[in-house]
PDB file of C-alpha atoms in Angstrom:
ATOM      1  CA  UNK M 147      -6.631   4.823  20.195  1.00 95.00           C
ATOM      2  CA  UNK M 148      -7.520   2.817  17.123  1.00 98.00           C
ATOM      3  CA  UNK M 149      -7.167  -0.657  16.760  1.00 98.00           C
ATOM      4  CA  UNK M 150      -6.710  -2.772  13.620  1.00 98.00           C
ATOM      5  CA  UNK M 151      -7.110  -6.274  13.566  1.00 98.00           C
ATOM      6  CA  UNK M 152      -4.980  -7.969  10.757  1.00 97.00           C
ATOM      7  CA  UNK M 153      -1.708  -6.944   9.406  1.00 97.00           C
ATOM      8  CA  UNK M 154      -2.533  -7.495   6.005  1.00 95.00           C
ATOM      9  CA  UNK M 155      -2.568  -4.756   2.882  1.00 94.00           C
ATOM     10  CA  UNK M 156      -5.670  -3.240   4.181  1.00 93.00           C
ATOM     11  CA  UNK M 157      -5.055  -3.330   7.586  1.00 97.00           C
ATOM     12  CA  UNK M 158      -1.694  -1.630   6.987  1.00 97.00           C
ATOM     13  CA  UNK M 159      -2.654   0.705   4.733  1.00 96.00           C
ATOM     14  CA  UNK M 160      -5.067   2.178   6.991  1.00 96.00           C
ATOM     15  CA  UNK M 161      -2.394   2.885   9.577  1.00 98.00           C
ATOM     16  CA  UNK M 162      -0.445   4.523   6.929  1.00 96.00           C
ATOM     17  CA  UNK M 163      -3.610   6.209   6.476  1.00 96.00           C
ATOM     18  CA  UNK M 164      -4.036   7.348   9.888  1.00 98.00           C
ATOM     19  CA  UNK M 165      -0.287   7.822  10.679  1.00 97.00           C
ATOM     20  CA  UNK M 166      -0.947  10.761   7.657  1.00 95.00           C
ATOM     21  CA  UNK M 167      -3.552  12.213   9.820  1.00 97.00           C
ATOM     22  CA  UNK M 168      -1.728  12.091  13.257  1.00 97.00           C
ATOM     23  CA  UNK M 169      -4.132   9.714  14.865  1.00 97.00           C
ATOM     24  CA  UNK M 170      -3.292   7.142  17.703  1.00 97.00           C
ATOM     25  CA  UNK M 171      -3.493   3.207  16.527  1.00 98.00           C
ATOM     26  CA  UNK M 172      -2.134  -0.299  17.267  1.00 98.00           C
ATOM     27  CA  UNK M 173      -2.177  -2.812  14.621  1.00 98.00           C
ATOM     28  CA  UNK M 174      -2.327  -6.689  16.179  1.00 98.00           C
ATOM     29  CA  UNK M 175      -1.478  -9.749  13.895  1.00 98.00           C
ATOM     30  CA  UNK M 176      -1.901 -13.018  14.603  1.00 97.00           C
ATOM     31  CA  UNK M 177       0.688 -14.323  12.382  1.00 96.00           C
ATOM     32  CA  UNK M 178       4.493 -13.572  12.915  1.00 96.00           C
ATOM     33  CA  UNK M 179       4.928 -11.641  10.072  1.00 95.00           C
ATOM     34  CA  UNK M 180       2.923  -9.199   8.307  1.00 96.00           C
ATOM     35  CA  UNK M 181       1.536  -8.814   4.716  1.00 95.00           C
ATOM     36  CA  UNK M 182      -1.241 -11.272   4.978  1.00 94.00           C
ATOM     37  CA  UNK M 183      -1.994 -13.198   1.878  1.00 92.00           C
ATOM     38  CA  UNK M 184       0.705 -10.923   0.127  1.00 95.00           C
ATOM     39  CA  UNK M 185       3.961 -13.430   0.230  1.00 95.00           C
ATOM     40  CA  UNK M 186       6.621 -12.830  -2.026  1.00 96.00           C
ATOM     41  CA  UNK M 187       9.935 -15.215  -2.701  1.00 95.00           C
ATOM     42  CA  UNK M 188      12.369 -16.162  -5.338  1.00 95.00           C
ATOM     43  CA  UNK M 189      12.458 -19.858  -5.800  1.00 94.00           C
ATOM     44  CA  UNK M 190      15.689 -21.417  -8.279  1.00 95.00           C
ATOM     45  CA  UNK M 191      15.931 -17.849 -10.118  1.00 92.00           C
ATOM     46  CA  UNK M 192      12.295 -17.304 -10.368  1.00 95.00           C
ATOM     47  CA  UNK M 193       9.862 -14.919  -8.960  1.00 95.00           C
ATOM     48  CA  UNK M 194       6.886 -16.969  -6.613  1.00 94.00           C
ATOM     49  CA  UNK M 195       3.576 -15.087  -5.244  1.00 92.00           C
ATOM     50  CA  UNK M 196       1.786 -17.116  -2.717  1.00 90.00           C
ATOM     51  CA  UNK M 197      -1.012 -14.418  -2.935  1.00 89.00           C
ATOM     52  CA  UNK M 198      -2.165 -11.503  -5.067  1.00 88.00           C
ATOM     53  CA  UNK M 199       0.177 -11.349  -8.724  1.00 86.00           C
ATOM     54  CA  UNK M 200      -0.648  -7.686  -9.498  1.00 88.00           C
ATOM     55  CA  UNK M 201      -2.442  -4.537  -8.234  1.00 91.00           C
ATOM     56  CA  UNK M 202      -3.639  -2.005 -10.471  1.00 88.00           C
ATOM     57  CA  UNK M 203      -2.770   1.564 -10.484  1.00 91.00           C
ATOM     58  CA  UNK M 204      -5.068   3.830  -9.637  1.00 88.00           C
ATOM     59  CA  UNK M 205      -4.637   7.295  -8.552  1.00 90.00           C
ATOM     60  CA  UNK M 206      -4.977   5.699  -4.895  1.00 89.00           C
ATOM     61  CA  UNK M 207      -2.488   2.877  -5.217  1.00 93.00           C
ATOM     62  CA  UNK M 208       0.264   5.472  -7.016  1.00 94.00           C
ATOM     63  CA  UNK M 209      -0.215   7.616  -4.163  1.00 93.00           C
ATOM     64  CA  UNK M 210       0.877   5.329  -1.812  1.00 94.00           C
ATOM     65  CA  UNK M 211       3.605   3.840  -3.693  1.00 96.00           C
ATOM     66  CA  UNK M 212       5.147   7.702  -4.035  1.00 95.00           C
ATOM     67  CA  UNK M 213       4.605   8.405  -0.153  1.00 93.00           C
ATOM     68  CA  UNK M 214       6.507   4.575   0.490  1.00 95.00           C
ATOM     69  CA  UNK M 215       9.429   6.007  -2.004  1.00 96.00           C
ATOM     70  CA  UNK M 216       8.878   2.654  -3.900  1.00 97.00           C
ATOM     71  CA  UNK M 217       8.276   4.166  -7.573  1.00 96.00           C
ATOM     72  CA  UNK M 218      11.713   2.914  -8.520  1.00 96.00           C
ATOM     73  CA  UNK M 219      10.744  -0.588  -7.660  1.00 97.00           C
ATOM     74  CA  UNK M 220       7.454  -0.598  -9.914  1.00 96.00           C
ATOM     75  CA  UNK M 221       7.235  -2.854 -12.840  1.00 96.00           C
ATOM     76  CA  UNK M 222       4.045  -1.696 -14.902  1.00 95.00           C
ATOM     77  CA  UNK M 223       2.504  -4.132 -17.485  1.00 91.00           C
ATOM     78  CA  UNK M 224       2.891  -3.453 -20.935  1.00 90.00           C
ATOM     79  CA  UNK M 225      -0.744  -2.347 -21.934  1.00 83.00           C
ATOM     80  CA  UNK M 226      -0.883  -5.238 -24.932  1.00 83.00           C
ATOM     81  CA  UNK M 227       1.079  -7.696 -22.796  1.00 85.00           C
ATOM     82  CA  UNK M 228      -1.451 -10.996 -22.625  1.00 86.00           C
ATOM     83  CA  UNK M 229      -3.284 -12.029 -19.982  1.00 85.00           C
ATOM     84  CA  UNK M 230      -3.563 -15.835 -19.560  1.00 89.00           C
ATOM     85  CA  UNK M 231      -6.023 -18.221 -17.546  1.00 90.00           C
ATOM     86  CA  UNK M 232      -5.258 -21.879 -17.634  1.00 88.00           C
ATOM     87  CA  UNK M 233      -8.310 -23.964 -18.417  1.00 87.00           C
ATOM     88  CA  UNK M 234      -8.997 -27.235 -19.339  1.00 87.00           C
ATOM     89  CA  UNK M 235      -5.465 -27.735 -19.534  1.00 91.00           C
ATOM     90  CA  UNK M 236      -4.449 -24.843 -21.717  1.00 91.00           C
ATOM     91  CA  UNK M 237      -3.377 -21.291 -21.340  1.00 92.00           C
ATOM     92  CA  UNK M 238      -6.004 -19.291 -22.896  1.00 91.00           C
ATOM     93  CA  UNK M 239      -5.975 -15.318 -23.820  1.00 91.00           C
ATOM     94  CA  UNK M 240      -8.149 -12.820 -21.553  1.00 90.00           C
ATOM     95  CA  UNK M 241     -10.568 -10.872 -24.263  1.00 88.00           C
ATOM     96  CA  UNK M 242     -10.234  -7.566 -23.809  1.00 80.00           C
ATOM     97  CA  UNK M 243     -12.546  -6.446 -26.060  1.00 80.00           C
ATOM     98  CA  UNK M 244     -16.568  -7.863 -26.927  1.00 79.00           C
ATOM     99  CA  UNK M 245     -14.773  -8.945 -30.383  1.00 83.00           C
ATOM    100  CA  UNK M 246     -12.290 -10.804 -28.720  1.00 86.00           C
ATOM    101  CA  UNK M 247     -15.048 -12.157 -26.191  1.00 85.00           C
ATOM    102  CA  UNK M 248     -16.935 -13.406 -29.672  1.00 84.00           C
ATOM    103  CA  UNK M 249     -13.750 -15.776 -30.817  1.00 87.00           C
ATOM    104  CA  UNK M 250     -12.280 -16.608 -27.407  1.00 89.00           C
ATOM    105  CA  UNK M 251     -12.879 -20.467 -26.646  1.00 89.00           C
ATOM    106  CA  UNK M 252     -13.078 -19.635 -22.647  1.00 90.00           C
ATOM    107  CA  UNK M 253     -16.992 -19.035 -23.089  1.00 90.00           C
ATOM    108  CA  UNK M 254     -19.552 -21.591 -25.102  1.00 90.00           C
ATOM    109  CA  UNK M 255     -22.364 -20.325 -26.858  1.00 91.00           C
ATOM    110  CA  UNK M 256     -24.738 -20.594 -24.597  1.00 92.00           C
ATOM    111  CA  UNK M 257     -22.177 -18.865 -22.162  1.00 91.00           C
ATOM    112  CA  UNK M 258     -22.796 -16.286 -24.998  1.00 90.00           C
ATOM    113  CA  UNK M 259     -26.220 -16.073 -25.223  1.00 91.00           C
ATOM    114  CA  UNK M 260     -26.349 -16.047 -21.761  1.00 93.00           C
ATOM    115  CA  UNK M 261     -24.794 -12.917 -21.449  1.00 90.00           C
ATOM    116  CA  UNK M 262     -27.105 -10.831 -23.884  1.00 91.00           C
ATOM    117  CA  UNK M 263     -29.682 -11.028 -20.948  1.00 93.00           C
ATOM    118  CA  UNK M 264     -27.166  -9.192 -18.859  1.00 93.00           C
ATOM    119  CA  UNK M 265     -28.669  -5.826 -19.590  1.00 93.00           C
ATOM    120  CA  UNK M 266     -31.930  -7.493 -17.847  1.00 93.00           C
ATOM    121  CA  UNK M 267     -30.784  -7.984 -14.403  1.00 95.00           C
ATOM    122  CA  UNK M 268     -30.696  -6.105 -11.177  1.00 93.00           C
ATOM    123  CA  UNK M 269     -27.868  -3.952 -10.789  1.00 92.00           C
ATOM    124  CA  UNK M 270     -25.334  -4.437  -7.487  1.00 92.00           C
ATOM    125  CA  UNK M 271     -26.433  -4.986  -4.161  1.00 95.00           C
ATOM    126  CA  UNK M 272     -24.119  -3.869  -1.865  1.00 94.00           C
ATOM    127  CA  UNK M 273     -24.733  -6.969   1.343  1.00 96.00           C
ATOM    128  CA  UNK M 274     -24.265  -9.864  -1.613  1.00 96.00           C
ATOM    129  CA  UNK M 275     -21.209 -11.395  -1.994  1.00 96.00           C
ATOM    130  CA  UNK M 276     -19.027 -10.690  -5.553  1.00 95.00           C
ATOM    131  CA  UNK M 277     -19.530 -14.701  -6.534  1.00 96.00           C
ATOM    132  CA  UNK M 278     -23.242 -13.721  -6.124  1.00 96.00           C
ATOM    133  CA  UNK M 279     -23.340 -10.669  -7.778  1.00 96.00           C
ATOM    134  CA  UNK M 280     -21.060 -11.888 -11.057  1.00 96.00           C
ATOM    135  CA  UNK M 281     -22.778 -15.279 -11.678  1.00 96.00           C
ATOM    136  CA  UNK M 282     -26.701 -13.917 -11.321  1.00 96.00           C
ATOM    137  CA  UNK M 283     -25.184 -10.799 -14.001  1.00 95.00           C
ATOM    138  CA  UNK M 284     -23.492 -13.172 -16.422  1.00 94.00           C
ATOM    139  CA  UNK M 285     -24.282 -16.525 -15.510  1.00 95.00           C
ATOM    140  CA  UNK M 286     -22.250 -19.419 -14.390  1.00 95.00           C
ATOM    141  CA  UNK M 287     -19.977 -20.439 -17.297  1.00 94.00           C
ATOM    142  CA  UNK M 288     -18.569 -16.691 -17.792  1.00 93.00           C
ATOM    143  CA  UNK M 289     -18.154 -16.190 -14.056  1.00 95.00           C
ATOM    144  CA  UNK M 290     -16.318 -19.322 -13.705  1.00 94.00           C
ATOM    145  CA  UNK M 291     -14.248 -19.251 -16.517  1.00 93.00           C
ATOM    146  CA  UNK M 292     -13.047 -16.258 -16.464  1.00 92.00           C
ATOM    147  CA  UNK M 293     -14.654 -13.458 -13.868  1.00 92.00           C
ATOM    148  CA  UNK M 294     -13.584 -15.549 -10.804  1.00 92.00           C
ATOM    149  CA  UNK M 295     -10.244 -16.631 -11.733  1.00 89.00           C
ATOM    150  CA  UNK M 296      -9.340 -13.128 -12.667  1.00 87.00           C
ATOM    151  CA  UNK M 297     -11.028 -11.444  -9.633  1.00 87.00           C
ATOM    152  CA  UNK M 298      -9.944 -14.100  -7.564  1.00 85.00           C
ATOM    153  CA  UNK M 299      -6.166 -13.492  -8.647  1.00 79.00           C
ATOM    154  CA  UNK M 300      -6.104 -10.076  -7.972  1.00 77.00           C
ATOM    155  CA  UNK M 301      -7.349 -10.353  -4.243  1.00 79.00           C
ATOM    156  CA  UNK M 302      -5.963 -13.823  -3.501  1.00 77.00           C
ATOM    157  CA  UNK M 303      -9.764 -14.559  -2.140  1.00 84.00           C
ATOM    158  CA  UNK M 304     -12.188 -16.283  -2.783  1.00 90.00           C
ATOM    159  CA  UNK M 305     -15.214 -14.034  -4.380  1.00 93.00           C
ATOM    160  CA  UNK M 306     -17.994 -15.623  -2.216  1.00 94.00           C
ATOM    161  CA  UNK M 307     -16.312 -14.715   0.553  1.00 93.00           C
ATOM    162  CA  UNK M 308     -15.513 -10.805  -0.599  1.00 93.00           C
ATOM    163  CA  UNK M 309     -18.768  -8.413  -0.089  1.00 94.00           C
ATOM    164  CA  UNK M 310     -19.878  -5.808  -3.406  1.00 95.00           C
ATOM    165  CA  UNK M 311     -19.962  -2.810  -0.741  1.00 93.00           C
ATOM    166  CA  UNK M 312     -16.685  -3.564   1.019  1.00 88.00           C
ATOM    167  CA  UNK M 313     -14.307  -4.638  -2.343  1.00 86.00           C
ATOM    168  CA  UNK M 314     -16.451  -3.910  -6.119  1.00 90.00           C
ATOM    169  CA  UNK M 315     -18.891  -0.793  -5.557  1.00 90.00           C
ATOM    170  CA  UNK M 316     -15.906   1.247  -5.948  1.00 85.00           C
ATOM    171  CA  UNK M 317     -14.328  -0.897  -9.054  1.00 83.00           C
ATOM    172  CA  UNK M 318     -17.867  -0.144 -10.681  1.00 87.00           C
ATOM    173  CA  UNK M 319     -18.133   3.564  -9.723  1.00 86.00           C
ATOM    174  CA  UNK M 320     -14.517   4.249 -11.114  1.00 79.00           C
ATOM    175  CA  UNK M 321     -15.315   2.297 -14.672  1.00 77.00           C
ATOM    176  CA  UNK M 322     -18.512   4.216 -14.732  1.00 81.00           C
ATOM    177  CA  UNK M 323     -20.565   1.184 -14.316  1.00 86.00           C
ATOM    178  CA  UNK M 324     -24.125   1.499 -13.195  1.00 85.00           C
ATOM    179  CA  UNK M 325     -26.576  -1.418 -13.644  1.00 88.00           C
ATOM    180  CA  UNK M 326     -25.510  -3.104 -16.609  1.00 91.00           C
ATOM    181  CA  UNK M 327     -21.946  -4.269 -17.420  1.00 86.00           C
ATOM    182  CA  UNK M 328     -22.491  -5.335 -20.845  1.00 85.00           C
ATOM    183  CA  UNK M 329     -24.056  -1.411 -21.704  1.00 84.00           C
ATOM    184  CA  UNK M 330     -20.810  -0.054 -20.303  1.00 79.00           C
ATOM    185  CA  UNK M 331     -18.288  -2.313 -22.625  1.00 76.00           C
ATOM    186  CA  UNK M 332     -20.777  -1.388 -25.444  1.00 76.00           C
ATOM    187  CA  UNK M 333     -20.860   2.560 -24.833  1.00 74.00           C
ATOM    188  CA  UNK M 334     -16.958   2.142 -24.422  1.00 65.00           C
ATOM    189  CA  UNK M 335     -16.900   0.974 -28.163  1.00 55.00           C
ATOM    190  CA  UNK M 336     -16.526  -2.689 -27.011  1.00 54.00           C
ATOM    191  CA  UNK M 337     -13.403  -2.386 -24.492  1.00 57.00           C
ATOM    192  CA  UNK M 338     -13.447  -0.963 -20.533  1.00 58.00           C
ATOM    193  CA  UNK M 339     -10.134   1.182 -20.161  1.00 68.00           C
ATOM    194  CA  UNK M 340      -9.068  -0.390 -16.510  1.00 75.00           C
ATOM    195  CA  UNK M 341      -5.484   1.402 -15.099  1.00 84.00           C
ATOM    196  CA  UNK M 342      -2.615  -0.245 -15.967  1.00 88.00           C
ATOM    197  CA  UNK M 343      -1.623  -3.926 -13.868  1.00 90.00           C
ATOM    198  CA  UNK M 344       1.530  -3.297 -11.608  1.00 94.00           C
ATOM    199  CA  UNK M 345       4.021  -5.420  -9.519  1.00 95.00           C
ATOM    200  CA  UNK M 346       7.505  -4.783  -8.146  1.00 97.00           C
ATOM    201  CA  UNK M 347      10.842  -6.394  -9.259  1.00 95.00           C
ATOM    202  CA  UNK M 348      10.992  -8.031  -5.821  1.00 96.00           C
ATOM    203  CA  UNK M 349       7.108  -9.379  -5.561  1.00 97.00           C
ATOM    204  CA  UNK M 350       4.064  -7.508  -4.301  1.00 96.00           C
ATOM    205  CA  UNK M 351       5.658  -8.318  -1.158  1.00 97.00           C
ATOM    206  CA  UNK M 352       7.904  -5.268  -1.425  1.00 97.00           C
ATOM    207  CA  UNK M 353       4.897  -2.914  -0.814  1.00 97.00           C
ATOM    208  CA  UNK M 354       3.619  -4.328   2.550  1.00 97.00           C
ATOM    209  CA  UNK M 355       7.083  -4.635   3.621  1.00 97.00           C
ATOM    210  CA  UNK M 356       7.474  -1.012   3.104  1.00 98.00           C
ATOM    211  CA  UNK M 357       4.282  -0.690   4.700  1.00 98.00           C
ATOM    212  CA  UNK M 358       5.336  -2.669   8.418  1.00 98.00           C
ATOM    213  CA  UNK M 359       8.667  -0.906   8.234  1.00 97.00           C
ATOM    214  CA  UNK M 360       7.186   2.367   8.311  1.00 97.00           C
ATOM    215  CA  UNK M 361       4.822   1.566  11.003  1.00 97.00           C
ATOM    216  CA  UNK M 362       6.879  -1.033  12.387  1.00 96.00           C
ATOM    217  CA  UNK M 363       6.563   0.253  16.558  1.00 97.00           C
ATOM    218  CA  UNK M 364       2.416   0.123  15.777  1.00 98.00           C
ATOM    219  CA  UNK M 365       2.226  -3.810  14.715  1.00 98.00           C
ATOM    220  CA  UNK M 366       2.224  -6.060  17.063  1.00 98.00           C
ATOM    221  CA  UNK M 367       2.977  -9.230  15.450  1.00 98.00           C
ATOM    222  CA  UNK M 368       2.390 -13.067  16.491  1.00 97.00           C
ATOM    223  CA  UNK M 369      -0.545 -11.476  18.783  1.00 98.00           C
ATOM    224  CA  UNK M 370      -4.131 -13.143  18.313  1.00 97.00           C
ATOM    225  CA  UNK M 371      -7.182 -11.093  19.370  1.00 97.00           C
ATOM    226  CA  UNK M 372      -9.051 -13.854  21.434  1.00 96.00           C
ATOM    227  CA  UNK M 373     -12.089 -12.024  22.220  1.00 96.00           C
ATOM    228  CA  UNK M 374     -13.621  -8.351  22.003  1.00 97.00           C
ATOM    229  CA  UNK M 375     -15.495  -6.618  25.011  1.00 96.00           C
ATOM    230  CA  UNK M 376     -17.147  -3.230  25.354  1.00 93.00           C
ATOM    231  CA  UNK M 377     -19.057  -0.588  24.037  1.00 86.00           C
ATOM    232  CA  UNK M 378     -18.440   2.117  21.340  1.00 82.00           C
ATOM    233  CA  UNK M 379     -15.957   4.349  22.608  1.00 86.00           C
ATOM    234  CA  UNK M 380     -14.404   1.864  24.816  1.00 94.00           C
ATOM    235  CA  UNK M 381     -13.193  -1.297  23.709  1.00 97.00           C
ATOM    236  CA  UNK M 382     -10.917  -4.105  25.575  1.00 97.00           C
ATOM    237  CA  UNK M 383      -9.388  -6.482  23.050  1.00 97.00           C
ATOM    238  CA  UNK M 384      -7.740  -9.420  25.101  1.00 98.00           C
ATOM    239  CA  UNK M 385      -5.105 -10.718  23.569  1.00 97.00           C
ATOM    240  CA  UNK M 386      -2.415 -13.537  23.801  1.00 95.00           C
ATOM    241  CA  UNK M 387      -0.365 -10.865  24.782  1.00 93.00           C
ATOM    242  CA  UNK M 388      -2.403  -8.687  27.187  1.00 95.00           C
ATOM    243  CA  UNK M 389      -5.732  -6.343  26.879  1.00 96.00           C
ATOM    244  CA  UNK M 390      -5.435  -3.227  24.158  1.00 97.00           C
ATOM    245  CA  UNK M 391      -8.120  -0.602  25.454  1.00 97.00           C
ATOM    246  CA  UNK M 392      -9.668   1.340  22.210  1.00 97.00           C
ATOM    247  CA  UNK M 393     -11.926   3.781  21.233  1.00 96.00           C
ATOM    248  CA  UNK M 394     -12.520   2.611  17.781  1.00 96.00           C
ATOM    249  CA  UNK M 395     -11.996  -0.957  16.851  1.00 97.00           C
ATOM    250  CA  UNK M 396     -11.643  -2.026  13.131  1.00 96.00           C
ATOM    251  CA  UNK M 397     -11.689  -5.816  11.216  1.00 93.00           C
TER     252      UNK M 397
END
């Protein structure tokens, strides 16, 4: 037996993930319904996300939205559709491109300059967190007026909480990024090709939804994990609801 703690996209997607492969698991939530930070709703006609607005589409993400049957449901962004961040009270444009970064008023000059000694620095360390990792690659003004809020949008989390190994090593691997970011954009004639931003006409809600209902007789919900005892290969989770003995325990 496997056990997940947290009900959330990742923890659910795993079980879908091991459900594929025929292996034994129990997912426990502490909150009474699942999805996590993913929380979709309509509010007077109009479509609310508590959490994450988008995912992208890579070949990993379409995979699972075929095997959930939700393809019909996908809204895919229109490649040249803008991509806003309000700042300093306005809604400002996203540059997509190093000659958009050169007119866009998000970054100063020295925000600018600042970035030319990108090339310079260390590449990613795996144990830092992303905050870390963006801010000592492009410095401070560029993280947080534009790399954060974007990052941050798409996971719903704060960076300095989120670790490069566990959430960005494989971002950079796919975009063929090794130590420099700015030597990347430049060999990519100025703009990084990223898949295509996705959502679904009922909120990004619809795909963890899909998700629990699939798995629904694995997910315990309204269940907190109190405290963990054991050894690999045998694990006791006590819960509010009773122990869960596991072989393999996973956060």
């Amino acid at each position: 037996m496997i056990a997940i703690v947290g009900g959330g996209i990742s923890g659910l997607a795993l079980a879908n993930e091991l459900a594929a492969r025929g292996l034994p698991f129990v997912v426990i939530e502490e909150s009474a319904v699942s999805g996590g930070v993913i929380r979709s709703a309509r509010i007077d006609g109009h479509l609310l996300e508590w959490g994450p607005q988008r995912t992208r589409l890579t070949p990993a993400v379409r995979g699972l939205i075929d095997a959930l049957g939700l393809a019909r449901e996908m809204i895919v962004a229109p490649s040249d559709l803008p991509l806003l961040i309000y700042r300093d009270n306005a809604l400002r444009t996203v540059p997509r491109s190093l000659a958009e970064f050169a007119r866009t008023d998000l970054i100063g000059i020295g925000g600018r300059m600042r970035l030319l000694a990108e090339p310079l620095t260390a590449g990613a360390d795996p144990d830092e967190s992303v905050a870390r990792y963006f801010t000592r690659k492009v410095g401070r003004e560029l993280y947080e007026n534009l790399i954060g809020p974007l990052y941050g949008g798409l996971y719903a989390s704060d960076p300095a909480d989120m670790l490069v190994g566990l959430s960005l090593t494989h971002a950079l691997r796919d975009l063929g990024i090794g130590r420099s970011l700015l030597a990347r954009a430049v060999r990519g004639a100025g703009t990084l090709r990223v898949p295509a931003a996705v959502s679904f006409r009922h909120g990004m809600q619809t795909l963890t939804d899909a998700l629990y209902a699939r798995h629904r007789e694995h997910v315990r919900l309204a269940t907190r994990v109190e405290r963990i005892t054991g050894s690999d290969g045998h694990f006791v989770l006590h819960t509010s609801d009773g122990d869960v003995h596991a072989e393999r325990v996973v956060l």
